[in-house]
Short mmCIF file of C-alpha atoms in Angstrom, two decimals:
data_model
loop_
_atom_site.label_atom_id
_atom_site.label_comp_id
_atom_site.label_asym_id
_atom_site.label_seq_id
_atom_site.Cartn_x
_atom_site.Cartn_y
_atom_site.Cartn_z
CA UNK A 1 2.20 202.39 43.69
CA UNK A 2 0.24 204.87 42.09
CA UNK A 3 -1.58 204.10 39.10
CA UNK A 4 0.53 206.69 37.08
CA UNK A 5 3.71 205.16 38.64
CA UNK A 6 2.31 201.51 37.33
CA UNK A 7 1.46 203.04 33.70
CA UNK A 8 4.97 204.40 33.49
CA UNK A 9 7.22 200.59 31.87
CA UNK A 10 3.44 200.41 29.68
CA UNK A 11 3.84 203.91 28.46
CA UNK A 12 7.13 203.53 28.00
CA UNK A 13 6.47 200.35 25.33
CA UNK A 14 3.66 202.12 23.97
CA UNK A 15 5.76 205.01 23.25
CA UNK A 16 8.35 202.61 21.50
CA UNK A 17 5.91 201.35 18.96
CA UNK A 18 4.21 204.78 18.20
CA UNK A 19 7.85 206.02 17.59
CA UNK A 20 8.12 203.41 15.27
CA UNK A 21 5.26 203.94 13.39
CA UNK A 22 5.86 207.59 12.78
CA UNK A 23 6.72 208.29 9.31
CA UNK A 24 10.10 210.37 8.48
CA UNK A 25 10.25 213.71 9.44
CA UNK A 26 8.40 216.43 7.66
CA UNK A 27 10.90 218.69 5.72
CA UNK A 28 8.55 221.04 5.74
CA UNK A 29 7.75 221.35 9.45
CA UNK A 30 10.81 222.27 11.33
CA UNK A 31 9.23 222.77 14.81
CA UNK A 32 7.71 218.94 14.32
CA UNK A 33 10.80 217.67 13.71
CA UNK A 34 12.69 219.60 16.36
CA UNK A 35 10.29 218.15 18.70
CA UNK A 36 10.38 214.70 17.64
CA UNK A 37 14.44 214.81 17.53
CA UNK A 38 14.11 215.95 21.41
CA UNK A 39 11.50 212.72 21.94
CA UNK A 40 13.86 210.01 19.91
CA UNK A 41 16.81 211.45 22.14
CA UNK A 42 14.81 211.28 25.56
CA UNK A 43 13.37 207.45 24.66
CA UNK A 44 16.85 206.33 23.50
CA UNK A 45 18.20 206.92 26.71
CA UNK A 46 16.96 203.88 29.03
CA UNK A 47 17.69 205.64 32.34
CA UNK A 48 15.69 208.78 31.51
CA UNK A 49 13.06 206.85 29.51
CA UNK A 50 12.34 204.57 32.35
CA UNK A 51 11.03 207.08 34.65
CA UNK A 52 8.77 209.01 32.44
CA UNK A 53 6.84 206.78 30.26
CA UNK A 54 3.40 208.20 30.22
CA UNK A 55 4.81 211.79 30.25
CA UNK A 56 6.57 210.53 27.09
CA UNK A 57 3.24 209.17 25.27
CA UNK A 58 1.50 212.32 26.03
CA UNK A 59 4.32 214.48 24.53
CA UNK A 60 4.24 212.44 21.44
CA UNK A 61 0.42 212.36 21.08
CA UNK A 62 0.74 216.32 21.74
CA UNK A 63 3.60 216.49 18.48
CA UNK A 64 1.57 214.49 16.61
CA UNK A 65 -1.49 216.51 16.99
CA UNK A 66 0.98 219.31 16.14
CA UNK A 67 1.70 217.83 12.73
CA UNK A 68 -2.26 217.20 11.88
CA UNK A 69 -3.28 220.63 13.24
CA UNK A 70 -4.74 223.23 11.32
CA UNK A 71 -2.91 226.52 10.60
CA UNK A 72 -5.30 228.33 12.97
CA UNK A 73 -4.63 225.83 15.68
CA UNK A 74 -0.99 225.43 15.26
CA UNK A 75 0.14 228.05 17.80
CA UNK A 76 -1.94 226.32 20.79
CA UNK A 77 -0.83 222.77 19.23
CA UNK A 78 3.02 223.98 19.50
CA UNK A 79 2.76 225.64 22.76
CA UNK A 80 0.65 222.20 24.53
CA UNK A 81 3.29 219.97 22.62
CA UNK A 82 6.48 221.90 24.05
CA UNK A 83 4.84 222.01 27.45
CA UNK A 84 4.19 218.25 27.42
CA UNK A 85 7.74 217.64 25.84
CA UNK A 86 9.17 219.72 28.60
CA UNK A 87 7.13 217.98 31.06
CA UNK A 88 8.41 214.49 29.91
CA UNK A 89 11.84 215.77 30.17
CA UNK A 90 11.50 216.89 33.84
CA UNK A 91 10.03 214.06 34.68
CA UNK A 92 12.93 211.88 33.08
CA UNK A 93 15.20 214.01 35.12
CA UNK A 94 13.47 213.50 38.22
CA UNK A 95 13.10 209.95 37.87
CA UNK A 96 16.49 209.51 37.07
CA UNK A 97 17.55 211.30 40.49
CA UNK A 98 15.26 209.13 42.43
CA UNK A 99 16.88 205.75 41.39
CA UNK A 100 20.29 207.31 41.90
CA UNK A 101 19.30 208.31 45.06
CA UNK A 102 17.63 205.22 45.88
CA UNK A 103 21.11 203.59 44.48
CA UNK A 104 23.20 205.71 46.56
CA UNK A 105 20.92 204.85 49.63
CA UNK A 106 21.67 201.12 49.37
CA UNK A 107 25.26 201.71 48.79
CA UNK A 108 24.99 203.94 51.98
CA UNK A 109 23.43 201.41 54.11
CA UNK A 110 25.94 198.43 53.02
CA UNK A 111 28.73 200.89 53.95
CA UNK A 112 27.39 201.76 57.24
CA UNK A 113 26.74 198.49 58.09
CA UNK A 114 30.28 197.18 57.08
CA UNK A 115 31.66 200.44 59.15
CA UNK A 116 29.63 199.21 61.86
CA UNK A 117 31.22 195.49 61.88
CA UNK A 118 34.66 196.79 61.52
CA UNK A 119 33.91 199.61 64.57
CA UNK A 120 32.64 196.89 66.64
CA UNK A 121 35.73 194.68 65.77
CA UNK A 122 38.16 197.50 66.51
CA UNK A 123 36.01 197.83 69.73
CA UNK A 124 36.86 194.29 70.91
CA UNK A 125 40.05 194.38 69.86
CA UNK A 126 40.41 197.53 71.92
CA UNK A 127 38.70 196.58 74.99
CA UNK A 128 41.51 194.69 77.05
CA UNK A 129 44.11 197.33 76.23
CA UNK A 130 42.07 200.20 77.62
CA UNK A 131 40.94 197.84 80.75
CA UNK A 132 45.14 197.70 81.36
CA UNK A 133 45.60 201.07 80.78
CA UNK A 134 42.81 201.98 83.14
CA UNK A 135 43.99 199.62 85.89
CA UNK A 136 47.65 201.23 85.34
CA UNK A 137 46.32 204.56 85.42
CA UNK A 138 44.39 203.90 88.90
CA UNK A 139 47.31 202.29 90.46
CA UNK A 140 49.24 205.28 89.36
CA UNK A 141 46.53 207.72 90.95
CA UNK A 142 46.61 205.88 94.21
CA UNK A 143 50.26 206.32 94.11
CA UNK A 144 50.81 209.98 93.66
CA UNK A 145 47.57 210.58 96.20
CA UNK A 146 49.56 208.74 99.11
CA UNK A 147 52.81 210.74 97.97
CA UNK A 148 50.92 213.90 97.96
CA UNK A 149 49.36 213.38 101.36
CA UNK A 150 52.83 212.30 102.80
CA UNK A 151 54.12 215.38 101.40
CA UNK A 152 51.55 217.57 102.55
CA UNK A 153 51.51 216.23 105.73
CA UNK A 154 55.29 216.38 106.20
CA UNK A 155 55.07 220.18 104.96
CA UNK A 156 51.96 220.96 107.40
CA UNK A 157 53.88 219.46 110.16
CA UNK A 158 56.95 221.71 109.15
CA UNK A 159 54.95 224.82 108.91
CA UNK A 160 53.57 224.41 112.17
CA UNK A 161 57.36 224.18 113.62
CA UNK A 162 58.46 227.12 111.68
CA UNK A 163 55.16 229.30 112.75
CA UNK A 164 55.81 228.31 116.39
CA UNK A 165 59.56 229.03 116.05
CA UNK A 166 58.32 232.22 114.33
CA UNK A 167 55.80 233.13 117.02
CA UNK A 168 58.40 232.96 119.85
CA UNK A 169 61.05 234.66 118.07
CA UNK A 170 58.27 237.54 117.04
CA UNK A 171 57.06 237.69 120.48
CA UNK A 172 60.79 237.86 122.19
CA UNK A 173 61.62 240.51 119.43
CA UNK A 174 58.48 242.45 120.21
CA UNK A 175 59.48 242.20 124.01
CA UNK A 176 63.08 243.38 122.86
CA UNK A 177 62.13 246.11 121.32
CA UNK A 178 59.22 247.26 123.75
CA UNK A 179 62.12 246.68 126.70
CA UNK A 180 64.51 248.87 124.22
CA UNK A 181 61.78 251.58 123.65
CA UNK A 182 61.07 251.73 127.16
CA UNK A 183 64.71 252.49 128.33
CA UNK A 184 65.22 255.04 125.40
CA UNK A 185 62.00 256.64 126.72
CA UNK A 186 63.71 256.72 130.09
CA UNK A 187 66.68 258.27 128.92
CA UNK A 188 65.44 260.66 126.43
CA UNK A 189 62.76 262.18 128.97
CA UNK A 190 65.86 262.25 131.64
CA UNK A 191 67.89 263.99 129.00
CA UNK A 192 65.17 266.58 127.63
CA UNK A 193 63.83 266.80 131.30
CA UNK A 194 60.56 266.25 129.60
CA UNK A 195 57.79 263.99 129.52
CA UNK A 196 57.12 262.12 125.93
CA UNK A 197 53.73 262.01 124.37
CA UNK A 198 51.95 258.78 125.01
CA UNK A 199 52.81 255.72 122.45
CA UNK A 200 51.55 252.52 121.30
CA UNK A 201 53.17 249.85 118.94
CA UNK A 202 51.58 248.68 115.76
CA UNK A 203 52.28 247.40 112.33
CA UNK A 204 53.93 250.69 111.01
CA UNK A 205 55.61 250.74 114.26
CA UNK A 206 55.94 253.17 117.33
CA UNK A 207 52.98 256.13 117.26
CA UNK A 208 53.66 258.82 119.69
CA UNK A 209 50.07 260.72 120.10
CA UNK A 210 50.46 264.58 120.12
CA UNK A 211 47.47 265.86 122.12
CA UNK A 212 45.53 269.28 121.18
CA UNK A 213 47.28 271.19 123.79
CA UNK A 214 50.36 271.00 121.63
CA UNK A 215 49.16 273.71 119.38
CA UNK A 216 47.79 276.86 119.95
CA UNK A 217 43.86 277.40 118.99
CA UNK A 218 43.52 277.27 115.31
CA UNK A 219 46.71 278.02 114.75
CA UNK A 220 50.07 276.15 113.42
CA UNK A 221 52.48 277.41 116.00
CA UNK A 222 53.46 275.06 118.94
CA UNK A 223 52.83 275.81 122.91
CA UNK A 224 54.79 275.42 125.53
CA UNK A 225 53.90 271.98 126.18
CA UNK A 226 54.04 271.45 122.51
CA UNK A 227 57.53 272.60 122.34
CA UNK A 228 58.55 270.34 125.48
CA UNK A 229 56.58 267.20 123.62
CA UNK A 230 58.89 267.99 120.58
CA UNK A 231 62.10 268.25 122.69
CA UNK A 232 61.57 264.87 124.45
CA UNK A 233 61.00 263.68 120.97
CA UNK A 234 63.95 264.73 119.39
CA UNK A 235 65.97 263.42 122.64
CA UNK A 236 64.32 259.94 121.58
CA UNK A 237 64.77 260.06 117.96
CA UNK A 238 68.43 260.43 118.35
CA UNK A 239 68.83 257.61 120.57
CA UNK A 240 69.67 254.40 118.96
CA UNK A 241 69.52 253.49 115.60
CA UNK A 242 68.04 256.45 113.02
CA UNK A 243 64.80 255.40 112.01
CA UNK A 244 62.52 256.71 109.84
CA UNK A 245 59.70 259.22 111.16
CA UNK A 246 56.45 260.44 109.97
CA UNK A 247 54.51 263.00 110.90
CA UNK A 248 50.87 263.71 110.55
CA UNK A 249 48.51 267.12 111.84
CA UNK A 250 44.93 267.55 111.89
CA UNK A 251 42.77 270.31 111.49
CA UNK A 252 39.66 270.99 109.71
CA UNK A 253 41.74 273.61 107.55
CA UNK A 254 44.17 271.82 105.19
CA UNK A 255 46.65 274.96 105.05
CA UNK A 256 46.78 274.74 109.01
CA UNK A 257 47.03 270.97 109.29
CA UNK A 258 50.02 271.02 106.97
CA UNK A 259 51.73 273.84 108.80
CA UNK A 260 51.29 272.09 112.37
CA UNK A 261 52.99 269.14 110.61
CA UNK A 262 55.66 271.30 109.49
CA UNK A 263 56.02 273.21 112.87
CA UNK A 264 56.73 269.79 114.78
CA UNK A 265 59.11 269.12 112.23
CA UNK A 266 60.75 272.05 112.29
CA UNK A 267 61.13 271.93 115.85
CA UNK A 268 62.72 268.24 115.91
CA UNK A 269 65.26 269.53 113.42
CA UNK A 270 66.22 272.26 115.64
CA UNK A 271 66.79 270.01 118.38
CA UNK A 272 69.36 267.70 116.58
CA UNK A 273 67.11 265.31 114.47
CA UNK A 274 67.91 264.91 110.65
CA UNK A 275 65.45 266.43 108.64
CA UNK A 276 66.24 263.97 105.84
CA UNK A 277 64.79 261.48 108.13
CA UNK A 278 61.30 263.05 108.63
CA UNK A 279 58.42 263.27 106.38
CA UNK A 280 55.53 265.53 107.32
CA UNK A 281 51.89 265.46 106.00
CA UNK A 282 48.88 267.69 106.95
CA UNK A 283 45.19 265.78 107.09
CA UNK A 284 42.21 267.51 106.67
CA UNK A 285 40.09 266.78 109.69
CA UNK A 286 39.24 268.24 112.59
CA UNK A 287 41.95 267.75 115.76
CA UNK A 288 40.69 266.72 118.99
CA UNK A 289 41.92 267.45 122.69
CA UNK A 290 43.59 263.89 122.12
CA UNK A 291 44.57 263.83 118.95
CA UNK A 292 46.24 266.90 117.45
CA UNK A 293 49.41 265.19 115.53
CA UNK A 294 50.98 261.51 115.69
CA UNK A 295 54.69 260.61 114.96
CA UNK A 296 55.45 257.17 113.72
CA UNK A 297 58.97 256.11 114.45
CA UNK A 298 59.39 253.00 112.11
CA UNK A 299 60.44 249.66 113.32
#
C-alpha cells in the first residue's frame, strides 16, 4: 500500500475533528459557506469519504486558508480551494467506484465458481446419456452402411446386367440398321441406275459425302456426276421410313456454299423427296476434292 493510501483512514479521522472545530458559517462570506457545505456533504457520505480522506483534509485546509486570506490574496485562495475540493470529490467518486468494482469482482468470482460447480454436475449427469446415445448412433450408422453397401451392390449388378442387355440390343439394332441401309442402297442404285456417294454411320445418323466433282468449279450448279449422285440419293431417301435430311455444302464464299446446298436440295425435291424433310445450310470453308457437301439422314 502507498503512503497516500495508508494516510486515507487517518486523513478521514483528522477531517472529522477539523470539521467539528470549524465555527459557524460566516454569513458575510458566501464562497466559504458554499465550499464548506460541499465538504460537509462529502464527509457525511461514508462511502465517498472513505476513498478521499487525505484529499478532503487538503480541501478543508484550502477552504480555511480562503476564510483567513486577505482581500488581495482571495482570488488565488478561492481558485486553490475550489480545485482542492474538486480533487477531493473526484477522488471520492473514484474510490467509491473502485470499491464497487472490487465488490462486483468478488460477486462475479462467486457466481463463476457456483456456475462451474453446477456445470460439472450437469456434465456428470449427462455423461451416461451421451454415451448411450453415441452407442445407439454408432449401431444405426453401421446398420445403414451395411444396407447402403447391399443396395449399391444390387444396383451395380442390375446396371451391369442392363448395360450388357442394352449393349447387345444396340449392337443388334445397329447391325439391323446397317443391313437395312445396305439393302436400301442396293435398291436405290438399282432403281436409279446411279451409284450412291460413300457413307458412314455416326451419332447423327448415316452421312453421305458428296465429292468436289459434283459441282462446277467455283459455282453452285451440279455437274453430271452431281446430278447422278442426287438421283441416287433421292431414290434412297424414298425407300423405307421418311427420315429427316440435313444438307451441308462447303465453299470459301458463303453465298456459293448456301447456293450449293440449295441446288442439291432442289435436285432431291425434283426427284420426289418431300421438301419439308430437308434442311440445307452453307458452310463458309473451302471445299475439297473428297468433300464438297454432306447429306445426313437421321436415324
